[in-house]
Coordinates of C-alpha atoms in Angstrom, one line a residue:
X1 CA 153.8 132.1 114.1
X2 CA 151.3 130.2 116.4
X3 CA 150.2 126.7 116.3
X4 CA 146.4 127.8 116.6
X5 CA 144.9 131.6 116.9
X6 CA 141.3 130.9 119.0
X7 CA 139.6 134.4 118.6
X8 CA 137.0 135.7 121.5
X9 CA 137.7 135.2 124.8
X10 CA 135.6 134.5 127.3
X11 CA 134.3 130.3 128.5
X12 CA 134.3 128.8 124.5
X13 CA 136.7 130.1 123.2
X14 CA 139.0 129.6 126.2
X15 CA 138.2 126.5 127.0
X16 CA 139.6 125.6 123.8
X17 CA 142.9 127.6 124.0
X18 CA 142.6 125.0 127.3
X19 CA 142.4 121.9 125.8
X20 CA 144.5 122.5 122.5
X21 CA 147.8 123.6 125.2
X22 CA 146.9 120.7 127.3
X23 CA 147.7 119.2 124.2
X24 CA 150.7 120.8 123.6
X25 CA 149.8 123.1 121.4
X26 CA 151.1 126.9 121.6
X27 CA 147.9 128.8 121.6
X28 CA 148.0 132.7 120.8
X29 CA 143.9 134.0 122.8
X30 CA 142.3 137.2 121.2
X31 CA 140.4 139.3 122.7
X32 CA 138.1 142.8 121.8
X33 CA 138.5 143.9 125.3
X34 CA 139.0 141.8 128.2
X35 CA 138.6 137.5 128.8
X36 CA 135.2 136.7 129.7
X37 CA 133.7 139.2 130.4
X38 CA 130.5 139.8 128.1
X39 CA 128.0 136.7 127.2
X40 CA 129.9 134.3 129.6
X41 CA 130.6 137.2 132.8
X42 CA 126.2 138.0 132.4
X43 CA 125.9 134.4 132.6
X44 CA 123.5 132.7 135.9
X45 CA 125.9 129.7 135.3
X46 CA 123.3 127.1 135.2
X47 CA 123.6 123.8 133.7
X48 CA 120.7 123.2 132.9
X49 CA 121.5 119.7 130.6
X50 CA 117.4 118.0 131.0
X51 CA 116.3 121.7 132.7
X52 CA 116.4 123.7 128.8
X53 CA 116.1 120.7 126.9
X54 CA 112.5 119.8 125.1
X55 CA 113.7 116.8 123.5
X56 CA 116.2 114.2 123.1
X57 CA 117.5 115.2 119.7
X58 CA 121.5 116.4 119.1
X59 CA 121.5 119.4 121.5
X60 CA 120.4 117.0 124.3
X61 CA 122.7 114.4 124.1
X62 CA 125.8 117.0 123.9
X63 CA 124.8 119.0 126.7
X64 CA 124.3 115.7 129.4
X65 CA 127.7 114.8 128.2
X66 CA 128.7 118.0 129.2
X67 CA 127.0 118.6 132.2
X68 CA 129.2 115.5 133.6
X69 CA 132.3 116.4 132.2
X70 CA 132.5 119.4 134.6
X71 CA 132.8 117.0 137.8
X72 CA 136.7 116.5 136.8
X73 CA 137.4 119.7 134.7
X74 CA 136.5 121.6 138.6
X75 CA 139.3 119.5 140.0
X76 CA 142.0 120.1 137.2
X77 CA 140.8 123.5 137.0
X78 CA 141.4 124.1 140.9
X79 CA 144.7 122.5 141.0
X80 CA 146.7 124.1 138.3
X81 CA 145.1 127.9 138.7
X82 CA 143.3 128.1 142.3
X83 CA 140.2 129.1 141.7
X84 CA 136.9 127.0 141.6
X85 CA 134.4 127.5 139.5
X86 CA 132.0 127.0 142.7
X87 CA 130.4 123.4 140.9
X88 CA 126.5 123.2 143.3
X89 CA 124.9 119.9 142.1
X90 CA 121.9 120.6 144.2
X91 CA 119.3 119.8 141.2
X92 CA 116.8 122.0 140.3
X93 CA 112.7 123.0 139.9
X94 CA 111.0 123.9 136.2
X95 CA 108.0 124.9 137.7
X96 CA 104.4 125.1 136.6
X97 CA 102.5 127.7 137.7
X98 CA 100.1 126.0 135.1
X99 CA 97.4 123.7 134.0
X100 CA 99.9 124.5 129.8
X101 CA 102.8 124.5 131.7
X102 CA 102.0 121.0 133.6
X103 CA 101.4 119.4 130.6
X104 CA 104.4 120.5 129.4
X105 CA 106.8 119.5 132.3
X106 CA 104.4 116.1 132.8
X107 CA 105.5 114.7 129.0
X108 CA 109.1 115.7 129.3
X109 CA 109.0 114.0 132.9
X110 CA 108.6 110.7 130.4
X111 CA 111.1 111.8 127.4
X112 CA 113.5 112.4 130.2
X113 CA 113.8 108.9 132.0
X114 CA 113.3 107.1 128.7
X115 CA 116.4 108.9 127.8
X116 CA 117.5 107.4 131.2
X117 CA 118.4 110.4 132.9
X118 CA 116.3 111.3 136.9
X119 CA 113.2 113.4 136.0
X120 CA 110.1 113.7 138.6
X121 CA 106.8 114.9 138.8
X122 CA 106.4 116.4 142.3
X123 CA 102.8 118.0 143.5
X124 CA 102.2 121.6 144.9
X125 CA 103.7 119.9 148.5
X126 CA 105.9 117.7 147.4
X127 CA 107.9 119.9 145.7
X128 CA 106.8 122.7 148.7
X129 CA 107.9 120.4 151.0
X130 CA 112.2 120.3 149.0
X131 CA 111.9 124.4 148.3
X132 CA 109.0 125.2 151.1
X133 CA 109.7 129.4 149.9
X134 CA 108.3 128.5 146.5
X135 CA 105.1 130.4 145.8
X136 CA 100.9 128.8 146.8
X137 CA 100.9 128.7 142.7
X138 CA 103.2 126.4 142.0
X139 CA 101.0 123.6 141.0
X140 CA 103.8 121.7 140.6
X141 CA 107.1 121.1 139.4
X142 CA 109.9 118.7 137.9
X143 CA 113.0 117.2 139.4
X144 CA 115.9 117.2 137.7
X145 CA 118.0 116.0 140.0
X146 CA 121.4 116.1 137.9
X147 CA 120.0 119.6 137.0
X148 CA 123.8 121.9 138.8
X149 CA 125.4 125.2 138.3
X150 CA 128.4 127.1 138.7
X151 CA 129.8 130.2 138.9
X152 CA 130.2 131.8 135.4
X153 CA 132.6 134.8 135.3
X154 CA 134.8 132.1 137.3
X155 CA 134.5 129.2 134.4
X156 CA 135.4 131.4 132.1
X157 CA 138.9 133.1 134.0
X158 CA 139.8 129.3 135.6
X159 CA 140.0 128.3 131.6
X160 CA 141.2 130.6 130.1
X161 CA 144.2 130.7 133.4
X162 CA 144.7 126.9 133.3
X163 CA 145.6 127.8 129.5
X164 CA 148.4 130.6 129.8
X165 CA 149.4 128.2 133.1
X166 CA 149.9 125.4 130.1
X167 CA 151.6 128.2 127.8
X168 CA 148.8 129.5 125.8
X169 CA 149.1 133.1 125.2
X170 CA 147.2 136.0 126.2
X171 CA 146.2 139.8 124.5
X172 CA 143.5 141.4 126.0
X173 CA 142.1 145.0 123.8
X174 CA 143.1 142.8 120.9
X175 CA 141.3 144.0 118.2
X176 CA 140.5 141.5 115.4
X177 CA 139.9 143.9 112.0
X178 CA 139.6 140.1 109.8
X179 CA 140.0 136.8 109.2
X180 CA 143.3 136.1 106.4
X181 CA 143.1 133.6 103.5
X182 CA 145.4 132.5 100.8
X183 CA 144.3 129.9 97.8
X184 CA 141.6 128.4 100.6
X185 CA 143.5 127.7 103.6
X186 CA 143.0 130.5 106.6
X187 CA 146.6 131.3 107.8
X188 CA 146.3 134.0 110.5
X189 CA 144.3 137.5 111.6
X190 CA 144.7 140.3 111.1
X191 CA 144.7 142.5 113.4
X192 CA 144.8 146.7 114.1
X193 CA 147.8 145.4 115.7
X194 CA 149.5 144.0 112.4
X195 CA 148.7 140.1 111.4
X196 CA 148.7 137.3 113.0
X197 CA 150.1 134.2 111.5
X198 CA 149.2 130.4 112.4
X199 CA 148.3 127.0 110.9
X200 CA 144.7 127.4 112.5
X201 CA 142.3 129.7 113.6
X202 CA 139.1 129.0 115.2
X203 CA 136.2 131.8 115.8
X204 CA 134.6 131.9 119.4
X205 CA 133.5 135.5 119.0
X206 CA 130.1 134.5 120.1
X207 CA 127.7 136.8 119.1
X208 CA 129.6 139.0 116.9
X209 CA 131.0 135.7 115.1
X210 CA 129.1 135.4 112.0
X211 CA 130.7 139.5 111.6
X212 CA 134.4 138.5 111.3
X213 CA 133.0 134.7 108.5
X214 CA 130.7 137.5 106.0
X215 CA 134.3 138.9 105.8
X216 CA 136.1 136.3 103.9
X217 CA 131.7 135.3 102.8
X218 CA 130.7 132.4 104.2
X219 CA 127.1 133.0 105.5
X220 CA 127.9 131.9 109.3
X221 CA 124.9 134.4 110.6
X222 CA 124.8 134.2 114.3
X223 CA 121.8 137.6 115.9
X224 CA 122.7 138.7 120.2
X225 CA 119.4 138.1 122.5
X226 CA 120.2 140.4 125.7
X227 CA 119.3 139.3 128.8
X228 CA 118.9 141.6 131.8
X229 CA 119.7 140.0 135.8
X230 CA 119.7 141.2 138.3
X231 CA 120.8 139.9 142.4
X232 CA 119.9 140.2 145.4
X233 CA 120.7 139.9 149.3
X234 CA 119.5 137.8 152.0
X235 CA 120.7 137.7 155.8
X236 CA 119.4 133.6 155.6
X237 CA 119.5 131.6 152.2
X238 CA 115.9 131.1 151.2
X239 CA 116.8 128.6 148.1
X240 CA 119.1 125.6 148.1
X241 CA 118.1 124.0 144.5
X242 CA 117.7 126.3 141.2
X243 CA 113.6 127.6 140.7
X244 CA 113.5 127.9 137.0
X245 CA 109.5 128.4 135.0
X246 CA 108.8 130.2 131.1
X247 CA 111.0 133.5 131.6
X248 CA 112.7 133.6 134.6
X249 CA 114.9 131.8 136.4
X250 CA 116.2 131.9 140.3
X251 CA 119.9 131.2 141.2
X252 CA 121.4 130.5 144.6
X253 CA 125.1 131.0 144.7
X254 CA 127.0 131.3 147.7
X255 CA 126.1 134.2 151.1
X256 CA 122.8 134.5 150.5
X257 CA 122.9 135.9 147.2
X258 CA 119.9 134.6 144.5
X259 CA 120.6 135.6 140.8
X260 CA 117.3 136.6 139.1
X261 CA 117.3 135.8 135.2
X262 CA 116.6 136.8 132.0
X263 CA 114.4 139.1 129.6
X264 CA 114.9 137.9 125.9
X265 CA 115.4 141.1 123.4
X266 CA 116.1 139.7 120.3
X267 CA 118.6 141.2 117.6
X268 CA 120.0 143.9 120.6
X269 CA 123.7 145.2 120.7
X270 CA 121.7 147.8 123.4
X271 CA 123.4 146.6 126.9
X272 CA 120.7 149.4 128.9
X273 CA 119.0 147.7 131.5
X274 CA 115.9 148.6 131.0
X275 CA 113.2 149.5 133.9
X276 CA 110.4 147.8 131.7
X277 CA 112.5 144.3 131.7
X278 CA 113.7 144.7 134.7
X279 CA 110.0 145.0 136.2
X280 CA 108.8 142.3 134.0
X281 CA 112.2 140.5 135.6
X282 CA 110.9 141.3 139.2
X283 CA 107.1 140.3 138.9
X284 CA 107.7 136.8 137.7
X285 CA 110.6 136.1 140.1
X286 CA 107.9 136.6 143.4
X287 CA 104.9 135.3 141.0
X288 CA 108.0 131.9 141.7
X289 CA 108.6 133.5 144.6
X290 CA 107.4 135.6 147.3
X291 CA 109.7 136.0 150.0
X292 CA 112.4 137.6 147.2
X293 CA 110.6 140.6 146.9
X294 CA 111.8 141.0 150.9
X295 CA 115.7 140.4 149.9
X296 CA 117.7 143.6 150.4
X297 CA 118.6 145.0 145.7
X298 CA 122.4 144.0 145.2
X299 CA 122.8 145.5 140.5
X300 CA 121.4 144.3 137.7
X301 CA 123.7 143.5 134.0
X302 CA 123.0 142.6 131.4
X303 CA 124.3 139.9 128.5
X304 CA 124.8 139.2 124.2
X305 CA 123.9 135.8 124.5
X306 CA 124.4 134.6 120.7
X307 CA 121.7 132.7 119.1
X308 CA 121.2 131.0 115.3
X309 CA 118.1 130.6 113.0
X310 CA 117.5 127.5 114.6
X311 CA 118.2 127.0 118.0
X312 CA 122.0 125.0 118.0
X313 CA 125.4 126.2 117.7
X314 CA 127.9 126.3 114.8
X315 CA 131.4 122.9 116.0
X316 CA 132.9 122.1 113.7
X317 CA 135.6 122.6 110.6
X318 CA 134.5 126.2 108.1
X319 CA 133.1 124.8 104.2
X320 CA 135.9 126.4 102.2
X321 CA 138.2 126.9 104.3
X322 CA 141.3 124.2 104.8
X323 CA 142.5 125.5 108.9
X324 CA 139.4 127.2 109.6
X325 CA 137.0 126.1 112.5
X326 CA 133.4 127.8 114.1
X327 CA 132.5 127.8 118.5
X328 CA 129.8 130.1 118.0
X329 CA 126.0 130.3 118.7
X330 CA 125.1 128.4 122.0
X331 CA 122.2 131.7 123.0
X332 CA 121.5 130.2 127.2
X333 CA 124.0 127.3 127.4
X334 CA 127.5 129.1 126.7
X335 CA 128.3 128.0 130.1
X336 CA 127.4 124.2 130.7
X337 CA 128.6 123.2 126.2
X338 CA 132.3 124.8 127.1
X339 CA 133.5 120.9 128.3
X340 CA 132.5 119.1 125.4
X341 CA 133.1 122.5 123.1
X342 CA 136.5 122.7 123.3
X343 CA 137.3 119.1 123.0
X344 CA 135.6 119.1 120.2
X345 CA 137.7 122.1 118.8
X346 CA 140.9 120.6 119.9
X347 CA 140.1 116.8 118.2
X348 CA 139.3 118.5 115.3
X349 CA 142.7 120.8 115.4
X350 CA 144.6 117.9 115.9
X351 CA 143.1 115.2 113.8
X352 CA 141.1 117.0 111.6
X353 CA 138.1 115.5 113.7
X354 CA 138.6 112.3 112.4
X355 CA 141.5 111.2 115.4
X356 CA 140.4 112.1 118.5
X357 CA 142.7 110.7 120.9
X358 CA 145.1 112.6 121.1
X359 CA 147.6 112.1 123.8
X360 CA 147.0 115.0 127.2
X361 CA 149.6 116.3 129.2
X362 CA 150.1 115.2 132.1
X363 CA 148.8 117.6 134.5
X364 CA 149.9 116.3 138.1
X365 CA 146.7 116.7 139.4
X366 CA 148.6 115.2 142.5
X367 CA 151.4 118.7 143.3
X368 CA 148.6 121.0 141.4
X369 CA 150.7 123.0 139.3
X370 CA 152.8 121.9 136.3
X371 CA 156.8 123.8 136.7
X372 CA 156.5 126.6 134.4
X373 CA 159.7 127.1 133.4
X374 CA 159.9 123.7 131.0
X375 CA 160.0 124.6 127.3
X376 CA 157.8 122.5 125.4
X377 CA 160.3 120.1 123.9
X378 CA 159.8 119.5 127.5
X379 CA 156.2 119.2 127.9
X380 CA 155.6 116.8 124.8
X381 CA 158.2 114.7 126.6
X382 CA 155.0 114.3 129.3
X383 CA 152.0 113.7 126.6
X384 CA 150.5 110.5 128.1
X385 CA 151.2 107.9 125.3
X386 CA 148.2 105.4 126.5
X387 CA 145.3 104.9 124.1
X388 CA 141.6 105.1 125.9
X389 CA 139.8 102.6 127.5
X390 CA 137.2 101.8 124.1
X391 CA 134.5 102.5 125.6
X392 CA 135.9 106.7 126.0
X393 CA 135.8 105.9 121.2
X394 CA 133.1 105.1 121.6
X395 CA 132.0 107.9 123.8
X396 CA 133.3 109.8 121.5
X397 CA 132.1 108.2 118.2
X398 CA 129.0 108.5 120.0
X399 CA 129.4 112.3 120.2
X400 CA 131.0 112.5 117.1
X401 CA 127.8 111.5 115.3
X402 CA 125.4 114.0 116.2
X403 CA 128.9 116.9 115.1
X404 CA 125.9 116.9 111.8
X405 CA 123.7 119.0 113.8
X406 CA 126.0 121.9 114.1
X407 CA 127.7 121.4 111.9
X408 CA 128.8 125.4 109.4
X409 CA 128.0 123.7 106.5
X410 CA 124.4 125.2 105.7
X411 CA 124.4 125.1 101.8
X412 CA 121.9 123.3 100.7
X413 CA 123.0 119.7 100.4
X414 CA 124.9 119.9 103.4
X415 CA 122.7 117.5 106.4
X416 CA 122.4 120.1 108.9
X417 CA 119.4 122.2 106.8
X418 CA 118.5 118.1 105.2
X419 CA 117.5 117.1 108.9
X420 CA 115.9 120.7 110.1
X421 CA 112.4 119.2 110.1
X422 CA 113.5 116.1 111.5
X423 CA 113.6 114.7 114.7
X424 CA 117.2 114.8 116.0
X425 CA 117.4 118.7 116.7
X426 CA 116.1 119.5 120.0
X427 CA 113.8 122.6 119.5
X428 CA 115.4 124.8 121.7
X429 CA 113.7 128.4 118.6
X430 CA 110.5 126.5 120.0
X431 CA 111.5 127.9 123.2
X432 CA 112.4 130.5 122.9
X433 CA 109.2 131.8 120.7
X434 CA 107.7 131.2 122.7
X435 CA 109.5 133.0 125.6
X436 CA 109.5 135.9 123.2
X437 CA 106.3 135.9 123.0
X438 CA 105.2 135.8 127.6
X439 CA 107.7 138.6 127.3

């Protein structure tokens, strides 16, 4: 018997496991394969809180709060696990290669600045001064100094390992066949090896989450969007900042490595990397940065990003079943939203979303670890008792007020459905459609 079972060991599930273990819960983290080897392993690692958003609705608000959590999170995870998640805060250039893109980015600059974020439209000359490798086709660029990047596979691994250090149990190659319920409550999961029981169940299984929910009569549609990527090596660094434009991004990694992504192939579980997809991506990359054509080929891969109909993730309680929670459908923002999603789901589990200020373990960042021999009662005795600051409470309450936008409640009476046509929602669905059309 566990306090919480989490289905899905990607960056979202592992973040939830970490946040719950940090608060003294007994956690079982299950994955049907190896941890973090699906969408989390394929991601470019961009923390595009501004570059990915077309408006300043709930997704934008959550994204920028989650982005702000990364500096402290990076220190915590390294202290607990020794893993450096590769946080880079060099900023991002959202590049315009046409008049239409320039108009869109100039409008986005005004929105971002009005929301209190740093954003600056640069002429082609000014952008090239920052990044000389930019193409002559550049019409200008929106400079977003606050956006950054991490090494996505290392972030997922660090979350999982930190959860282990704090006492979470992990089972890889654990095939979850269905959810167990009893009298309107989730009581565990059925695996290929038999049942596992818990007080709470969190479904964070990416694009497979909807299938699990359907087994108990919950309609929570999630569909895959395949993305193909490739990487190349350069003898000397060609970029410092991430480059982003419609249909293509180039992320500079350590050691002269450039990561290029990503194609958009909706409703495909086919993991093969296509020549057509790579050829188009290469053309887009060379149009953005011609010098990349001289780089040495490294490898190509693909991932299945979990998308929803309105482009917003499902985060929160699943209606109709006490003790059941969803954290899925993050599409291209799973890495960015992993810190805030893990924290909020932990808050739901521990306080039903009504008492989000549960105490956390003293992590001993100065010493870098806690002793693994500590018993559960000893761990609980080290939990902090002090109350969070009023500022912290106000921040969370503001964040909590946005949860309606991500609610798994898709009934006709839900606020998520009722506001879908309003100004509160970020237009990621619109952006997806435009990229698909271009692809």
